[in-house]
Short mmCIF file of C-alpha atoms in Angstrom, two decimals:
data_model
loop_
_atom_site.label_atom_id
_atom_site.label_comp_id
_atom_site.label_asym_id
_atom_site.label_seq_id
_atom_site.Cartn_x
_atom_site.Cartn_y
_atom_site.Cartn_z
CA UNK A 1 -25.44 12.48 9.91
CA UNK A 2 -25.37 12.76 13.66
CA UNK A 3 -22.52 13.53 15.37
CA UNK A 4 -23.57 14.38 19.29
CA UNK A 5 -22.82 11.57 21.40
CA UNK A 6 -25.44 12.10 24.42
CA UNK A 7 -25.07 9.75 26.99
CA UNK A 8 -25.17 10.53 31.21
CA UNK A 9 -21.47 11.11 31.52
CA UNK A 10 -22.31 14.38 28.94
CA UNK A 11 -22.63 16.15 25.41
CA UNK A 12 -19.90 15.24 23.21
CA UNK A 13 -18.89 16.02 19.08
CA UNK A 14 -17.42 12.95 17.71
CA UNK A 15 -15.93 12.69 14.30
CA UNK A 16 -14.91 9.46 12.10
CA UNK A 17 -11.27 9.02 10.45
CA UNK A 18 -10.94 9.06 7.74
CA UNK A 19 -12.58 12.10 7.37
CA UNK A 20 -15.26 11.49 4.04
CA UNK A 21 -17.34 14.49 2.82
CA UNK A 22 -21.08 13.64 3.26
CA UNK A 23 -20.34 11.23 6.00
CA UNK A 24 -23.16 8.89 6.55
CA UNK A 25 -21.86 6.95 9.61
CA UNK A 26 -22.20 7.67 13.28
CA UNK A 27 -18.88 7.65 15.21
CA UNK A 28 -20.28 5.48 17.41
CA UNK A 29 -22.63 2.79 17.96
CA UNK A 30 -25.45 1.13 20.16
CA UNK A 31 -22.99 -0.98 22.14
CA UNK A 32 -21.45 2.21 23.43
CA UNK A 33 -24.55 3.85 24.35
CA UNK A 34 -25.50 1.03 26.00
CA UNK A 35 -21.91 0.57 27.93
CA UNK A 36 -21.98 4.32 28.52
CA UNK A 37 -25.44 4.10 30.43
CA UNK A 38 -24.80 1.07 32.42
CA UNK A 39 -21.42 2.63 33.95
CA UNK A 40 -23.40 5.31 35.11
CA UNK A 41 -26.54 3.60 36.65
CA UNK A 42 -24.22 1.06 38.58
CA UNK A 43 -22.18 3.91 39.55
CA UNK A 44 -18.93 1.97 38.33
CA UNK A 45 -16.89 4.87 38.87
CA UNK A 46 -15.56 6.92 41.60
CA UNK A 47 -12.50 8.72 42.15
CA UNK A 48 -10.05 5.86 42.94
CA UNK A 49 -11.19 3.50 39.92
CA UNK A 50 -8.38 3.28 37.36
CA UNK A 51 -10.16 2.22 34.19
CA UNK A 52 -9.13 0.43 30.73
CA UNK A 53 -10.36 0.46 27.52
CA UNK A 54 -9.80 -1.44 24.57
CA UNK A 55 -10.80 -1.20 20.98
CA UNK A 56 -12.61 2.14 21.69
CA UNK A 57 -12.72 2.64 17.84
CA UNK A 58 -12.99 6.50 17.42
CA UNK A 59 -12.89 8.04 21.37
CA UNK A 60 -16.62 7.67 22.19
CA UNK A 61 -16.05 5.71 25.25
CA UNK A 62 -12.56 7.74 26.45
CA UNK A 63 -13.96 11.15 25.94
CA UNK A 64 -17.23 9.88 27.66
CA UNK A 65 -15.35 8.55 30.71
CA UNK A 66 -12.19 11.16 30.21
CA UNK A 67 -12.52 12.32 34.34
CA UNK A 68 -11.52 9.18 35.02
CA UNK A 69 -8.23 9.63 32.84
CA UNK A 70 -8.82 6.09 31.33
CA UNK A 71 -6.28 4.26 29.14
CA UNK A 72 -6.73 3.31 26.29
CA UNK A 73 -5.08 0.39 24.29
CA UNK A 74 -6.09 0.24 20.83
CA UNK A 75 -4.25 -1.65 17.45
CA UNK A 76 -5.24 1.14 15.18
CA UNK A 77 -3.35 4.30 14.21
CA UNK A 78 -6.67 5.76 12.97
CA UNK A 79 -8.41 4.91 16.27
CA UNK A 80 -5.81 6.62 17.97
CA UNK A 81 -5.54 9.85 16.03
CA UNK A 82 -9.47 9.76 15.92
CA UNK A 83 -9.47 9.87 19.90
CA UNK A 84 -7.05 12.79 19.28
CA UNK A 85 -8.88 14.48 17.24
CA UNK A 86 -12.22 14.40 19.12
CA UNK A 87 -10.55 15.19 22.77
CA UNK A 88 -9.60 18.58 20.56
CA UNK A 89 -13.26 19.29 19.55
CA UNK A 90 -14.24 18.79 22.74
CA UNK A 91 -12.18 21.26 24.60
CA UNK A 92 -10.81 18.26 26.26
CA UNK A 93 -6.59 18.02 27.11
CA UNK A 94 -5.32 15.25 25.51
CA UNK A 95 -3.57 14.09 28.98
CA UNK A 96 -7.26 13.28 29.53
CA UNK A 97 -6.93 10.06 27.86
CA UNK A 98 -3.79 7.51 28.09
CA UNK A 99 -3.61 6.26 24.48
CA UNK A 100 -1.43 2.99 23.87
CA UNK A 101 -0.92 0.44 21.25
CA UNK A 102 -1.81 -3.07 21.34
CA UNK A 103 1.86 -4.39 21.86
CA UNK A 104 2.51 -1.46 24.88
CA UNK A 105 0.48 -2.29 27.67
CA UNK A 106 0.79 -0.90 31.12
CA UNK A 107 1.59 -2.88 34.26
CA UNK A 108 -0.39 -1.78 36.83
CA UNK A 109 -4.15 -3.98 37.58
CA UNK A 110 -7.54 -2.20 36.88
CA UNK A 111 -10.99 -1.96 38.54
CA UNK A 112 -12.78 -1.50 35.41
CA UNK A 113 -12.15 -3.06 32.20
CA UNK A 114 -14.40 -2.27 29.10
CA UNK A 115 -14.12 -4.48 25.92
CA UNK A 116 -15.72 -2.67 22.84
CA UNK A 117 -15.12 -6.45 20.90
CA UNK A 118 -13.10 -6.41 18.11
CA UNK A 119 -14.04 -8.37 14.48
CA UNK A 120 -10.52 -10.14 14.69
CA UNK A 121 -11.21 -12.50 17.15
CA UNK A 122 -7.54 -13.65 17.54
CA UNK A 123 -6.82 -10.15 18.29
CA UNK A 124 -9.45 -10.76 21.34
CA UNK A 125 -7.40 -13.80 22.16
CA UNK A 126 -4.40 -12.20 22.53
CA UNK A 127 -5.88 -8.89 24.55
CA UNK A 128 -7.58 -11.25 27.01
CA UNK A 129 -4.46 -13.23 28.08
CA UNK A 130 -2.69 -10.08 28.21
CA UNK A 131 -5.78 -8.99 30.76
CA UNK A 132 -5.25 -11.72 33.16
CA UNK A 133 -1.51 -9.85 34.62
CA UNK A 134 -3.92 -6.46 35.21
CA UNK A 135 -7.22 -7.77 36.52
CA UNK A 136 -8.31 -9.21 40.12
CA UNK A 137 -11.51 -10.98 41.50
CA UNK A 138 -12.36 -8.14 41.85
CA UNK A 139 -12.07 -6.05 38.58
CA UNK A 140 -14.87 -5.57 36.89
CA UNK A 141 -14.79 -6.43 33.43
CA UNK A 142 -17.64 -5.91 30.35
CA UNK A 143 -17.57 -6.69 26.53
CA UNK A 144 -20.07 -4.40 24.20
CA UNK A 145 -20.47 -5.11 20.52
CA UNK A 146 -23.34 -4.96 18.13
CA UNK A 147 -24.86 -8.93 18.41
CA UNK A 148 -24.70 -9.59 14.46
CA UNK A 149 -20.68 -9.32 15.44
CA UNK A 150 -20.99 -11.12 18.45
CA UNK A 151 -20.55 -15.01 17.54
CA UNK A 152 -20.57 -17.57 20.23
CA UNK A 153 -17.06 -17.93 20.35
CA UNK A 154 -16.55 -14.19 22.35
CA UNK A 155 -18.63 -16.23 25.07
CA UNK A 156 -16.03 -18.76 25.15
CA UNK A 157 -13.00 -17.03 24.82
CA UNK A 158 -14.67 -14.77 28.15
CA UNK A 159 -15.25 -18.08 30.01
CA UNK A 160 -12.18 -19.21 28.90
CA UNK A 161 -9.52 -16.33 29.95
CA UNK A 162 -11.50 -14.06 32.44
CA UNK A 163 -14.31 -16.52 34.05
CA UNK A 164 -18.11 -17.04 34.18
CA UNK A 165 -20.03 -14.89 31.91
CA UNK A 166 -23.88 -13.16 31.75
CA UNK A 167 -25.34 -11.86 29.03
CA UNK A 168 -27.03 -8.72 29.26
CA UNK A 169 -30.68 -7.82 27.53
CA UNK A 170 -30.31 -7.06 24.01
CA UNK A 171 -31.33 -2.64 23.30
CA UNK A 172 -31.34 -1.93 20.08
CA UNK A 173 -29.26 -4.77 18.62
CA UNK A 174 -26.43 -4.26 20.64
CA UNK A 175 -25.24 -6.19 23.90
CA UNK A 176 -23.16 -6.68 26.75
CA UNK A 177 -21.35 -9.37 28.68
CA UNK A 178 -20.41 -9.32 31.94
CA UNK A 179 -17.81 -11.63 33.17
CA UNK A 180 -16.71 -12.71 36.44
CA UNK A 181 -12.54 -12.49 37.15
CA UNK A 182 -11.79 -15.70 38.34
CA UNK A 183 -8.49 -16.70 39.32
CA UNK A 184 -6.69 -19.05 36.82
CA UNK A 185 -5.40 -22.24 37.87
CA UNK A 186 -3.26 -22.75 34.53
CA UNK A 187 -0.96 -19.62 33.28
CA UNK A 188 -2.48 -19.60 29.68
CA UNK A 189 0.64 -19.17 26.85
CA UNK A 190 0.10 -17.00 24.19
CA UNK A 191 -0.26 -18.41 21.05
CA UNK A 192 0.37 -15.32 18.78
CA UNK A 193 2.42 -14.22 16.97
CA UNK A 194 1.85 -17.14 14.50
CA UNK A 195 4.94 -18.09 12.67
CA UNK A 196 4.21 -20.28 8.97
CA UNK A 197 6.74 -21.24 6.11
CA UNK A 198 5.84 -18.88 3.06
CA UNK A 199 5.18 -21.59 0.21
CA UNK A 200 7.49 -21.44 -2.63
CA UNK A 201 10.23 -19.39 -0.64
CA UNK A 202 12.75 -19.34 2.30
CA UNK A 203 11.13 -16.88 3.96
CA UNK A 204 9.54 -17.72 7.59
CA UNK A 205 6.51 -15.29 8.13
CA UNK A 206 5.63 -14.15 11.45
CA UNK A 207 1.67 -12.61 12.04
CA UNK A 208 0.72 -10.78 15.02
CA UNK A 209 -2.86 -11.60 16.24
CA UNK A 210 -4.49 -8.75 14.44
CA UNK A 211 -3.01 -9.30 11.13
CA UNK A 212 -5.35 -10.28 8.27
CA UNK A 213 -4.81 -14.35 7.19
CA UNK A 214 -2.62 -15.06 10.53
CA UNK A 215 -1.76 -18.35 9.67
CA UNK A 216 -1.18 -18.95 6.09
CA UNK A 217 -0.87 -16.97 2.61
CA UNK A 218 -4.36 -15.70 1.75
CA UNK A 219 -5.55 -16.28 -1.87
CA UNK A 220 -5.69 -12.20 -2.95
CA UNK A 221 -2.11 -12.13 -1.79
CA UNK A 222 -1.36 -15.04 -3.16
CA UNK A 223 -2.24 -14.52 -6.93
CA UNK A 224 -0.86 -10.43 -6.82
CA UNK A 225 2.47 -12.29 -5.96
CA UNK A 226 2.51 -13.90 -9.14
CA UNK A 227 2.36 -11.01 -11.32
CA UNK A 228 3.89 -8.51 -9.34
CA UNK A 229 6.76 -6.06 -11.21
CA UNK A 230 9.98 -7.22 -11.53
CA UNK A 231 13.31 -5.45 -12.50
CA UNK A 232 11.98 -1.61 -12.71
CA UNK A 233 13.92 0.58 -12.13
CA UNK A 234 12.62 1.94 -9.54
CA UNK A 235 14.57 3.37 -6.59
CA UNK A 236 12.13 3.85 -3.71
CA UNK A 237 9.15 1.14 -2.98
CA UNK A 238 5.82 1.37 -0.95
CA UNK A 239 3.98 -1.65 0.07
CA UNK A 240 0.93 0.09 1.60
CA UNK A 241 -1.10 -1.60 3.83
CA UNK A 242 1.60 -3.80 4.09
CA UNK A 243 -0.06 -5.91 6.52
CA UNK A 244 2.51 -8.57 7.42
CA UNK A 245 5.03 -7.37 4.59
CA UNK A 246 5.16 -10.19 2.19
CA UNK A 247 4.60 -8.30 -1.04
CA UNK A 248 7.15 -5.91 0.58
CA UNK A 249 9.34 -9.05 0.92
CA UNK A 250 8.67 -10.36 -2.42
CA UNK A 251 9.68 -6.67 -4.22
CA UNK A 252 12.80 -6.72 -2.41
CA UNK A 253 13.60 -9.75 -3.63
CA UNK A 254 12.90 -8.43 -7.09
CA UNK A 255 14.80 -5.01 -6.81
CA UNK A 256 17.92 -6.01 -4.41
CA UNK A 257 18.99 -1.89 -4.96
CA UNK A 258 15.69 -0.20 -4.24
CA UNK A 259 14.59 0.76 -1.01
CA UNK A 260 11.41 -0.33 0.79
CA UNK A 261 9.17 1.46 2.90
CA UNK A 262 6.48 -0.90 4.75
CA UNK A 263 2.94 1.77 5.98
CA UNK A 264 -0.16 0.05 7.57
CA UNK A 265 -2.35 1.90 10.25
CA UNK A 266 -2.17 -1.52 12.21
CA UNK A 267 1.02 -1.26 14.92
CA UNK A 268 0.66 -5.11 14.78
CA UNK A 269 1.19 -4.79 10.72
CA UNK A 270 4.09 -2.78 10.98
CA UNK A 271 5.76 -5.17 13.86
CA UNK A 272 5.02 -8.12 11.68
CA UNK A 273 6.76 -6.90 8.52
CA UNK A 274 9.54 -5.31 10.10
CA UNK A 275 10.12 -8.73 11.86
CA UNK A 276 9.57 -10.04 8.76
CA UNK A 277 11.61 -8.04 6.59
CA UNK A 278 14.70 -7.98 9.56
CA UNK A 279 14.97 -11.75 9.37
CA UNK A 280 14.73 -12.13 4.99
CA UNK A 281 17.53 -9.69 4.75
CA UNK A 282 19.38 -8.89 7.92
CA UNK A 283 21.65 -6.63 6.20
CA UNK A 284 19.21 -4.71 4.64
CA UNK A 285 17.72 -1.50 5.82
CA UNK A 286 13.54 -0.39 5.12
CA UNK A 287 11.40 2.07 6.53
CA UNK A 288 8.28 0.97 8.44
CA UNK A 289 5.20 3.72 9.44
CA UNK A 290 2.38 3.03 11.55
CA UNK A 291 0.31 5.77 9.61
CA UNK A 292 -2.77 6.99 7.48
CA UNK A 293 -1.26 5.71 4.70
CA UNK A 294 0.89 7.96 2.82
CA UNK A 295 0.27 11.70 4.55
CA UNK A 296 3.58 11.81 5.89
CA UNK A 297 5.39 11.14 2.79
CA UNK A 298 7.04 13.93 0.52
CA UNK A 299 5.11 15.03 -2.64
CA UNK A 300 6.40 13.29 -5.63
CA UNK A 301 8.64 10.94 -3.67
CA UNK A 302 7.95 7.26 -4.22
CA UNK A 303 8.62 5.80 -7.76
CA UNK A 304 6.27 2.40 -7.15
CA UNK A 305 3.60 1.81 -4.66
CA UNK A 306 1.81 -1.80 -4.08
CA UNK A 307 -1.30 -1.95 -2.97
CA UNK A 308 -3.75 -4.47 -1.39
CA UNK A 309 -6.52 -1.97 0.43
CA UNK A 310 -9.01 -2.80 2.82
CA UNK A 311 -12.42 -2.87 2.41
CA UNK A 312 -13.75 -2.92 6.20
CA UNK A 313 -13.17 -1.06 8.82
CA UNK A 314 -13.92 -2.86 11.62
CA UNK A 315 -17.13 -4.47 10.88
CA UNK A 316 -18.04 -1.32 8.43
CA UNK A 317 -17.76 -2.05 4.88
CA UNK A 318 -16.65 0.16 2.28
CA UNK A 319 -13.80 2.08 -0.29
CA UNK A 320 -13.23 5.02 1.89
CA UNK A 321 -9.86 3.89 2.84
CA UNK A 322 -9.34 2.72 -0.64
CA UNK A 323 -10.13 5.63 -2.19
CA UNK A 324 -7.96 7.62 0.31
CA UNK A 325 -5.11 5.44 -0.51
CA UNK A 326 -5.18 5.91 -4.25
CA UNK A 327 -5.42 9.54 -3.42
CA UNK A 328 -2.32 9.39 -1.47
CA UNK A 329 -0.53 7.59 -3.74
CA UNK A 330 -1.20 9.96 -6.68
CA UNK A 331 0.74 12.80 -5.30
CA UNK A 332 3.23 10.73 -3.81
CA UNK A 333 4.26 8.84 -6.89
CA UNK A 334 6.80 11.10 -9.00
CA UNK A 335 6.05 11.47 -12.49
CA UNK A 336 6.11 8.59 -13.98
CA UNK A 337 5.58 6.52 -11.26
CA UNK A 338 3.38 3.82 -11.23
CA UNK A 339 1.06 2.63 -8.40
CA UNK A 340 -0.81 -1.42 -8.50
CA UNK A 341 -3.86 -2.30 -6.95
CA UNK A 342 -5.19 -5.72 -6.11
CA UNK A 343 -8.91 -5.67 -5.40
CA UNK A 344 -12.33 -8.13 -5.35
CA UNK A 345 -14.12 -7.72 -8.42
CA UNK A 346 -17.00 -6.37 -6.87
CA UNK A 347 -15.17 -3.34 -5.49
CA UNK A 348 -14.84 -1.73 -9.02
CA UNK A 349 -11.27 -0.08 -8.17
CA UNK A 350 -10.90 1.03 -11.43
CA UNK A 351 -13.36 3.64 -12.02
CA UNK A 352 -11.85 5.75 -8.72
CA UNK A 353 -8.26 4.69 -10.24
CA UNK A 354 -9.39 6.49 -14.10
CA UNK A 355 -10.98 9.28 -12.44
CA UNK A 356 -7.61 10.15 -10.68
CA UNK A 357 -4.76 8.86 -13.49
CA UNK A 358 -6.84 9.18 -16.32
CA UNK A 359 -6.30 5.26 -17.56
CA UNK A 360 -6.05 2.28 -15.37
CA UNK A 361 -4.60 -1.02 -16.89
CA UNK A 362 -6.00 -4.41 -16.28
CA UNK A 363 -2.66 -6.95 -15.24
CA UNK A 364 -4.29 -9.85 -14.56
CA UNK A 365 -7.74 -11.41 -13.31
CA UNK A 366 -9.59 -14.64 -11.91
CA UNK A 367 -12.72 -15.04 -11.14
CA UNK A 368 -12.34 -13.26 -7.86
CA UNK A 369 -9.21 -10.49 -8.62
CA UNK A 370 -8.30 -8.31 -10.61
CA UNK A 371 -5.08 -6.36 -10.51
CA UNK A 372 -4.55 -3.23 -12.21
CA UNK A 373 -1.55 -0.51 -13.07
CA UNK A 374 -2.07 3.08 -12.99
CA UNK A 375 1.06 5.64 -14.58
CA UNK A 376 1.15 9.32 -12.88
#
C-alpha cells in the first residue's frame, strides 16, 4: 500500500492507527490532496496566517502544513496519536502541530480554516457554531470530503453557520466547498449535548454531538441490555467503547460493589458517560479513558469486559478495531474472566473470538444481533 503523501507543501510517510499488518488503506485521501494543492496555488499561507484544522483524521493535512504550526482540533484519540506518530516519522517536533480535542478549543480567530468533513454530521453542527467565536469576514474557510460522503445537508449546514457557499470541480471523486464568513445576525444556540429519558429507567442520558444514536437508545444497545450479566461476581468492569456509558450504567446497577471503568477513543464518549455515570450515582466513583481501547490497562486485570465495537472508522468499514479490541481484552481479562460482544450478524465476531479463546458462546440473537460470551 502507499504510504508517501506527495503534495507541493513536500514528501511525507504517513501511517494509519490502528496499526494492521498488510495494510491496504492509504492514510489519506483525494480530498486532502486536493485541499493540499489548492492552499498552495492560492498561496493561502504566509507567515502571519494562523491556521485551523479539524477532523484531520491521521496528520496528512498538519504535517503537510506543519510551518505554519496549525492547530488541530480533532474528537478522536486515534486521530490524535496518529498525528503523533507520523510528526515522529517525519523528523518533525511535535510542537509543530497544536493538537486539541473537540470540547478544548482555543480562543483566539483564524485566517484559515480547513474542514476535512466528518460522517457525524451533528458533530459538524456543533464544530461550526463553535467556528463562528474564531472566524471573521475575512477568514477563509474550506470543507474537503470524498462526494459519496458529502450529502446535501453539509451545503446547508455551511450556508447556515458560516455563509454563502461554492462548490469546487469534482478531481477524482473528491471535493471542496468554499464558504464565505458572513457576519451572523442571530447568535445560533447550540443544540448538543442532547439530553433523552432512558426508557424503562430513571436514568437521564446526556450525548455529545459525536456520540453514536444522539438522541435515543439505538436498537443493538437496546437488545444487549436485556441479556446483559447480572450478579457475577466480578470485582472490576469494562464497558469498552462505552460510547455514552449506558451499558456501563446498566452493569452498575447490576453489581452495586464492582467497580467500573468507562474506555472509548471518542473524548465526546468519555464526557458523555462520565456525565452520565456522575449524575446515576453521585456517590459512586468509575474510571473513564479516552484511549485505544485497553493498552493502558494491567495484564490480567479486569474480571468482565462489555463490548459493543465499531465497525467504521470514519466512513471506512471494517473489524480492525474489533479485532484489536478482542485482542486487548484477552490479556486483560484475568483467568477466568469473561469478555461479551454484541455485533451485526454479518460481521461474523465469532470466528476472531474462537481463534483467540478457543470457544465462543452464543447468548442471544434476532434477526439482526447476536451476542456472544467468551471465558479466558
Amino acid at each position: 500500500m502507499e504510504t508517501v503523501l506527495n503534495v507541493p507543501q513536500g514528501r511525507f510517510e504517513l501511517q494509519r492507527l490502528p496499526y494492521r499488518n498488510n495494510e491496504k488503506l492509504r492514510a489519506w485521501d483525494a480530498a486532502d490532496e486536493y485541499l493540499l494543492k489548492h492552499v498552495f496555488e492560492q498561496q493561502l499561507l504566509n507567515v502571519d496566517t494562523r491556521v485551523l484544522l479539524l477532523n484531520d483524521q491521521f496528520g496528512a493535512l498538519a504535517l503537510a502544513l506543519n510551518a505554519s504550526t496549525p492547530v488541530a482540533i480533532s474528537d478522536s484519540w486515534l486521530s490524535q496519536q496518529a498525528s503523533r506518530k507520523n510528526l515522529q516519522i517525519n523528523q518533525l517536533p511535535e510542537r509543530s502541530v497544536q493538537l486539541k480535542n473537540s470540547l478544548d478549543w482555543p480562543a483566539e480567530p483564524f485566517n484559515l480554516v480547513l474542514i476535512k468533513v466528518p460522517k457525524t454530521l451533528a458533530l459538524l453542527e456543533d464544530q461550526l457554531i463553535r467556528l463562528q467565536a474564531l472566524i471573521t469576514e475575512n477568514t477563509t474557510v474550506i470543507a474537503a470530503g470524498m462526494i459519496k460522503a458529502m450529502p446535501a445537508a453539509v451545503w446547508k449546514l455551511m450556508e447556515k453557520y458560516i455563509g454563502p457557499t461554492k462548490p469546487s470541480l469534482a478531481k477524482k471523486k473528491a471535493r471542496l466547498i468554499f464558504a464565505k464568513p458572513t457576519i451572523q445576525e442571530q447568535n445560533f444556540e447550540n443544540p448538543y449535548p442532547v439530553v433523552y429519558q432512558l426508557e424503562n429507567s430513571p436514568y437521564r442520558i446526556c450525548n455529545h454531538a459525536n456520540v453514536f444514536s444522539r438522541a435515543s437508545l439505538d436498537i443493538g444497545t437496546r437488545f444487549l441490555l436485556q441479556y446483559l450479566p447480572k450478579d457475577t461476581l466480578a470485582k472490576n468492569i469494562v464497558d469498552l467503547g462505552c460510547g455514552n456509558g449506558v451499558v456501563g450504567l446498566m452493569l452498575a446497577e447490576s453489581h452495586p460493589l464492582s467497580h467500573l471503568h468507562f474506555v472509548d477513543e471518542s473524548y465526546m464518549a468519555v464526557a458523555s458517560a462520565k456525565e452520565n455515570f456522575s449524575n446515576a450515582f453521585p456517590e459512586r466513583l468509575a474510571d473513564f479513558f479516552v484511549a485505544d481501547g485497553l493498552t493502558e490497562f494491567t495484564a490480567e486485570s479486569m474480571d468482565l469486559i462489555v463490548c459493543n465495537p465499531p465497525f467504521h472508522q470514519q466512513n471506512t468499514i471494517g473489524n480492525q478495531i474489533a479485532l484489536s479490541m478482542f485482542k486487548q481484552a484477552h490479556r486483560t481479562l484475568c483467568k477466568g474472566g469473561e469478555l461479551w460482544v454484541i455485533g451485526n450478524r454479518h460481521l461474523a465476531y465469532h470466528i476472531d473470538l474462537k481463534r483467540l479463546f478457543a470457544s465462543c458462546d452464543e447468548v442471544a440473537a434476532n434477526k439482526k444481533f447476536i451476542i456472544w460470551q467468551v471465558q479466558k
